[in-house]
Short mmCIF file of C-alpha atoms in Angstrom, two decimals:
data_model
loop_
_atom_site.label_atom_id
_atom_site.label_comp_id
_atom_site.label_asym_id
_atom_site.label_seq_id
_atom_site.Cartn_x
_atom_site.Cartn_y
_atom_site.Cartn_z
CA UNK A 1 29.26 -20.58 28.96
CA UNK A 2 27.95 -18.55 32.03
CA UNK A 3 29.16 -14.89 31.86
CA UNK A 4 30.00 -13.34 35.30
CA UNK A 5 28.94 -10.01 35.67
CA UNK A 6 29.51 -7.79 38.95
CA UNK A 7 27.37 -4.28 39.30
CA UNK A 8 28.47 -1.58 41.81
CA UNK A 9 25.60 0.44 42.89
CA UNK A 10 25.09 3.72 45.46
CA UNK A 11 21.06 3.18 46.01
CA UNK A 12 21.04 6.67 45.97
CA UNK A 13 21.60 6.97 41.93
CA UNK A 14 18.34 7.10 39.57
CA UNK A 15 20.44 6.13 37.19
CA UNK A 16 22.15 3.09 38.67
CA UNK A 17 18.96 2.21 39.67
CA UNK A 18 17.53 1.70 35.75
CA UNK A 19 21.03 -0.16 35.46
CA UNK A 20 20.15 -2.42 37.80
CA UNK A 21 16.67 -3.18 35.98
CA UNK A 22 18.39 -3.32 32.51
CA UNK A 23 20.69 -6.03 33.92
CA UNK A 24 17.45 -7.80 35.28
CA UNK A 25 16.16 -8.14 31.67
CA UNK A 26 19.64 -9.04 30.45
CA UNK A 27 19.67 -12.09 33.39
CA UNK A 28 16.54 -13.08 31.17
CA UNK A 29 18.20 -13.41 27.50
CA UNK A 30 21.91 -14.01 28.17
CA UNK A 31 23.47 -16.88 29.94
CA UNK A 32 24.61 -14.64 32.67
CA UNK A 33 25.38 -14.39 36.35
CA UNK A 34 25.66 -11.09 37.96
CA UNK A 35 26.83 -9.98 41.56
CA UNK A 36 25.82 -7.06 43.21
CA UNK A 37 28.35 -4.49 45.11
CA UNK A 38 28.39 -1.80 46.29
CA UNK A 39 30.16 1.41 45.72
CA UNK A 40 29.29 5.14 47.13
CA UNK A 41 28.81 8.51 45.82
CA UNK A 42 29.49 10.08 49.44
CA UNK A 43 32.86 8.56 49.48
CA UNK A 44 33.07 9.29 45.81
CA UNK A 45 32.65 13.05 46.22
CA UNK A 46 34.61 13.28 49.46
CA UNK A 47 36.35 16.31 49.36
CA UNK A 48 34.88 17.61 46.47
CA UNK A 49 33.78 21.30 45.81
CA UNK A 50 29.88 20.38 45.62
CA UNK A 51 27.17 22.73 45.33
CA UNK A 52 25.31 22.88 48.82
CA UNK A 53 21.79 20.80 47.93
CA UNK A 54 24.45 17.75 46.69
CA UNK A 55 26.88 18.14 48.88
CA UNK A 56 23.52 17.93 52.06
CA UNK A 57 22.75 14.83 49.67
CA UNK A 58 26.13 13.21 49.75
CA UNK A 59 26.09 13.62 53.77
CA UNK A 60 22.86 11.69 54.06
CA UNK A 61 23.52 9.64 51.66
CA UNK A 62 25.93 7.69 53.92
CA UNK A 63 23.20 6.42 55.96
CA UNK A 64 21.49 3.44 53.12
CA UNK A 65 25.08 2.16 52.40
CA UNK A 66 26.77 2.22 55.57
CA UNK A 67 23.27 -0.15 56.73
CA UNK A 68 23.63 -2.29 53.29
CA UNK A 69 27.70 -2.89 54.17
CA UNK A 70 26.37 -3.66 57.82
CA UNK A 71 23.90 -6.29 57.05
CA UNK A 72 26.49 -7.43 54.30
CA UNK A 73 29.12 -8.17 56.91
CA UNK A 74 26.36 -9.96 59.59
CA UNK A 75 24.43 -11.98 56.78
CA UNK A 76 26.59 -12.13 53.70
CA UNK A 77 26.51 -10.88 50.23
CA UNK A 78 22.90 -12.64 49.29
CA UNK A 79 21.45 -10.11 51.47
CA UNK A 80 22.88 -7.18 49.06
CA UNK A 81 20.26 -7.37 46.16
CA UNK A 82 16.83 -7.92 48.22
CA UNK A 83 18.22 -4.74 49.98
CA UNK A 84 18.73 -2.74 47.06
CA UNK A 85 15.35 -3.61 46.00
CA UNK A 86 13.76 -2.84 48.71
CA UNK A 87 15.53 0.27 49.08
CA UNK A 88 15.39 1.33 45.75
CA UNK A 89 11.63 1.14 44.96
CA UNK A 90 11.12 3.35 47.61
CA UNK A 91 13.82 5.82 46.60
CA UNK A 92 13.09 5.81 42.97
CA UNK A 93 9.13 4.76 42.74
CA UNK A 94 8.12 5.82 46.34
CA UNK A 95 9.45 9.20 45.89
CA UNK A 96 10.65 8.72 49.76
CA UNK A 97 13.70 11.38 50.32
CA UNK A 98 14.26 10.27 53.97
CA UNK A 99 16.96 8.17 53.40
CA UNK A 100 17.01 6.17 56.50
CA UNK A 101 13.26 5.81 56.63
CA UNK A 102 13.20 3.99 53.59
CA UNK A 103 16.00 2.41 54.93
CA UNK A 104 14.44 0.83 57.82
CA UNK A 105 11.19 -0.14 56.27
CA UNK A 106 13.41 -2.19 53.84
CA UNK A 107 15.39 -3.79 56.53
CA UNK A 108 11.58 -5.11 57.73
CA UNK A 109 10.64 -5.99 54.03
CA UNK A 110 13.45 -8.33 53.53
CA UNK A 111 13.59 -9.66 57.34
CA UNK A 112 16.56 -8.61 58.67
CA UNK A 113 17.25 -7.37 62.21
CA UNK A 114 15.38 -3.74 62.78
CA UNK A 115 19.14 -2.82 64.69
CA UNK A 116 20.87 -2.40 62.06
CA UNK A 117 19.61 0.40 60.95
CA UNK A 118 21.78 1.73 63.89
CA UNK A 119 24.77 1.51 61.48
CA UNK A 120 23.14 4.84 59.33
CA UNK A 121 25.45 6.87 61.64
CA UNK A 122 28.72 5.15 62.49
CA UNK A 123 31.63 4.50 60.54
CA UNK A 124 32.19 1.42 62.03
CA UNK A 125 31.62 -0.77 58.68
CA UNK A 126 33.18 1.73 56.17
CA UNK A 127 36.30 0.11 56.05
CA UNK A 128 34.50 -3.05 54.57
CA UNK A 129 32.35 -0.43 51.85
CA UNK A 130 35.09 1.64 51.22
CA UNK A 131 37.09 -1.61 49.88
CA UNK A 132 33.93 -2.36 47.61
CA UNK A 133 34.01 1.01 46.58
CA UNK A 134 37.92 0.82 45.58
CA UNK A 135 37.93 -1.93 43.61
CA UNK A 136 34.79 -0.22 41.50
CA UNK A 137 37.67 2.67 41.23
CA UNK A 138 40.49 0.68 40.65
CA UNK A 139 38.93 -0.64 37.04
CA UNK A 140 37.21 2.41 35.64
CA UNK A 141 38.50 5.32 37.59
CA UNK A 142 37.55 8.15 39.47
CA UNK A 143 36.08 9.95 37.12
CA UNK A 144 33.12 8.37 36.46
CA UNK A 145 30.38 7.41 39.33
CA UNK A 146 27.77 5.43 39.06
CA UNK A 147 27.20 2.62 38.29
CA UNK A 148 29.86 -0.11 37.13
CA UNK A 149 29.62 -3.15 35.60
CA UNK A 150 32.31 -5.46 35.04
CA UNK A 151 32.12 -8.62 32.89
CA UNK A 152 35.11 -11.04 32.87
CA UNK A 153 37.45 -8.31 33.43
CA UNK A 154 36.03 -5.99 31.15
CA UNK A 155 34.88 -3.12 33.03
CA UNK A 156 32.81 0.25 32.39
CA UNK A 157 30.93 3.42 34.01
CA UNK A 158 27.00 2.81 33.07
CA UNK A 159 25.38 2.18 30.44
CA UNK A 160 23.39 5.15 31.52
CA UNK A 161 19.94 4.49 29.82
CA UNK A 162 16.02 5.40 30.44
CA UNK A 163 14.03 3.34 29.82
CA UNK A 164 15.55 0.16 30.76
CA UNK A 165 15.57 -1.47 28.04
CA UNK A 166 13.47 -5.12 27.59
CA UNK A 167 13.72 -8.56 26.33
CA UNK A 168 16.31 -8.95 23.67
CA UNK A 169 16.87 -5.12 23.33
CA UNK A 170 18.27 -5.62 26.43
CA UNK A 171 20.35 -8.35 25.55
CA UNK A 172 21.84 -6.41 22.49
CA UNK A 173 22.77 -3.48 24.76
CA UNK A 174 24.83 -6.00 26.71
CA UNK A 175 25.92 -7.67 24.06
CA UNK A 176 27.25 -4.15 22.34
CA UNK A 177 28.55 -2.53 25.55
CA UNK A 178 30.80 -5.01 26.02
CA UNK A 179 32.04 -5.50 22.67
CA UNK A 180 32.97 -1.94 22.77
CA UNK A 181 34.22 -1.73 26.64
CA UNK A 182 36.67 -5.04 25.41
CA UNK A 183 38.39 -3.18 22.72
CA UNK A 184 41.79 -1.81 23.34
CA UNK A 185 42.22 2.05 24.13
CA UNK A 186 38.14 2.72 24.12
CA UNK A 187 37.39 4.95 26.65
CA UNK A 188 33.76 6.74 26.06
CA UNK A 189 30.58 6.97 23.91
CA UNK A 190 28.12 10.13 25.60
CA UNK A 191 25.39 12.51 24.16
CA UNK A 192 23.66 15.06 26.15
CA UNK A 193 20.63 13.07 28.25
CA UNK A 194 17.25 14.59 26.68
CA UNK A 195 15.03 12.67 29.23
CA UNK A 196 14.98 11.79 33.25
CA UNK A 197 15.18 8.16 34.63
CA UNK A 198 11.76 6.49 33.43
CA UNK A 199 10.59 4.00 36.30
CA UNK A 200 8.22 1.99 34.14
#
């Protein structure tokens, strides 16, 4: 039986970013079907004492999801994952920090309408992210960021991994993080991360 899985992602995150591959793999070797959402680390940290090169981060970080929740809302949720993509490689493999650069060049990769990229600097869709974002919140938290994965109702912060794993490694991950996410009054596994993301 098909497993539904939902992923909340802030394109922003190196680390949701090797999630997102991981779960690729996992779509491979496990009858699964995963959704993407969104969530966001700007509204996550809102109001937060930040140091001053995260906090300038957070600010333009609004810019990629307010334009994902944008052409969410004109072309539906299919759009979501092509935008990530598009997004993300040049975030994570392009090494491209303007944010709504890479943002517009994706909007052209995947064919959607250059205007939208208007959206980088109005609040006019945040309503429709920030609910997204909540009901990330509402199953894990707000201590955690991201990303998070829920599967049938069993929901977690990460797994935060590097490298993604492959093939049937994958699948075990999977397989083992929700095992241990299902059982009654877990709450954490962590050890102190010895390497960066590795984009392979």
């Amino acid at each position: 039986m098909t497993q539904t899985v939902e992923m909340w992602f802030d394109p922003l995150c190196p680390w949701a970013w090797m999630t997102s591959r991981w779960l690729m793999e996992v779509e491979e070797v496990r009858d699964v079907s995963v959704t993407w959402s969104q969530m966001s680390l700007s509204v996550l940290n809102e109001g937060r004492d930040l140091p001053d090169e995260y906090r300038e981060m957070m600010d333009r970080g609004w810019a990629p999801v307010r334009v994902i929740a944008a052409a969410r809302k004109a072309h539906g949720d299919e759009v979501t994952k092509p935008l990530y993509d598009a997004i993300g490689t040049r975030l994570h493999l392009g090494g491209e920090r303007d944010f709504v650069a890479a943002t517009a060049a994706a909007l052209a990769e995947v064919g959607l309408p250059a205007e939208l990229i208007e959206a980088a600097d109005t609040d006019e869709h945040d309503a429709f992210l920030r609910e997204s974002h909540d009901r990330a919140i509402a199953l894990v938290g707000d201590d955690v960021g991201t990303p998070v994965i829920s599967v049938e109702g069993v929901a977690f912060f990460g797994p935060v991994v590097s490298p993604a794993p492959k093939g049937e490694a994958a699948g075990r991950l999977f397989d083992g993080c929700v095992l241990v996410a299902g059982t009654d009054g877990f709450f954490e596994l962590k050890r102190s991360r010895t390497r960066d993301p590795i984009f392979d």
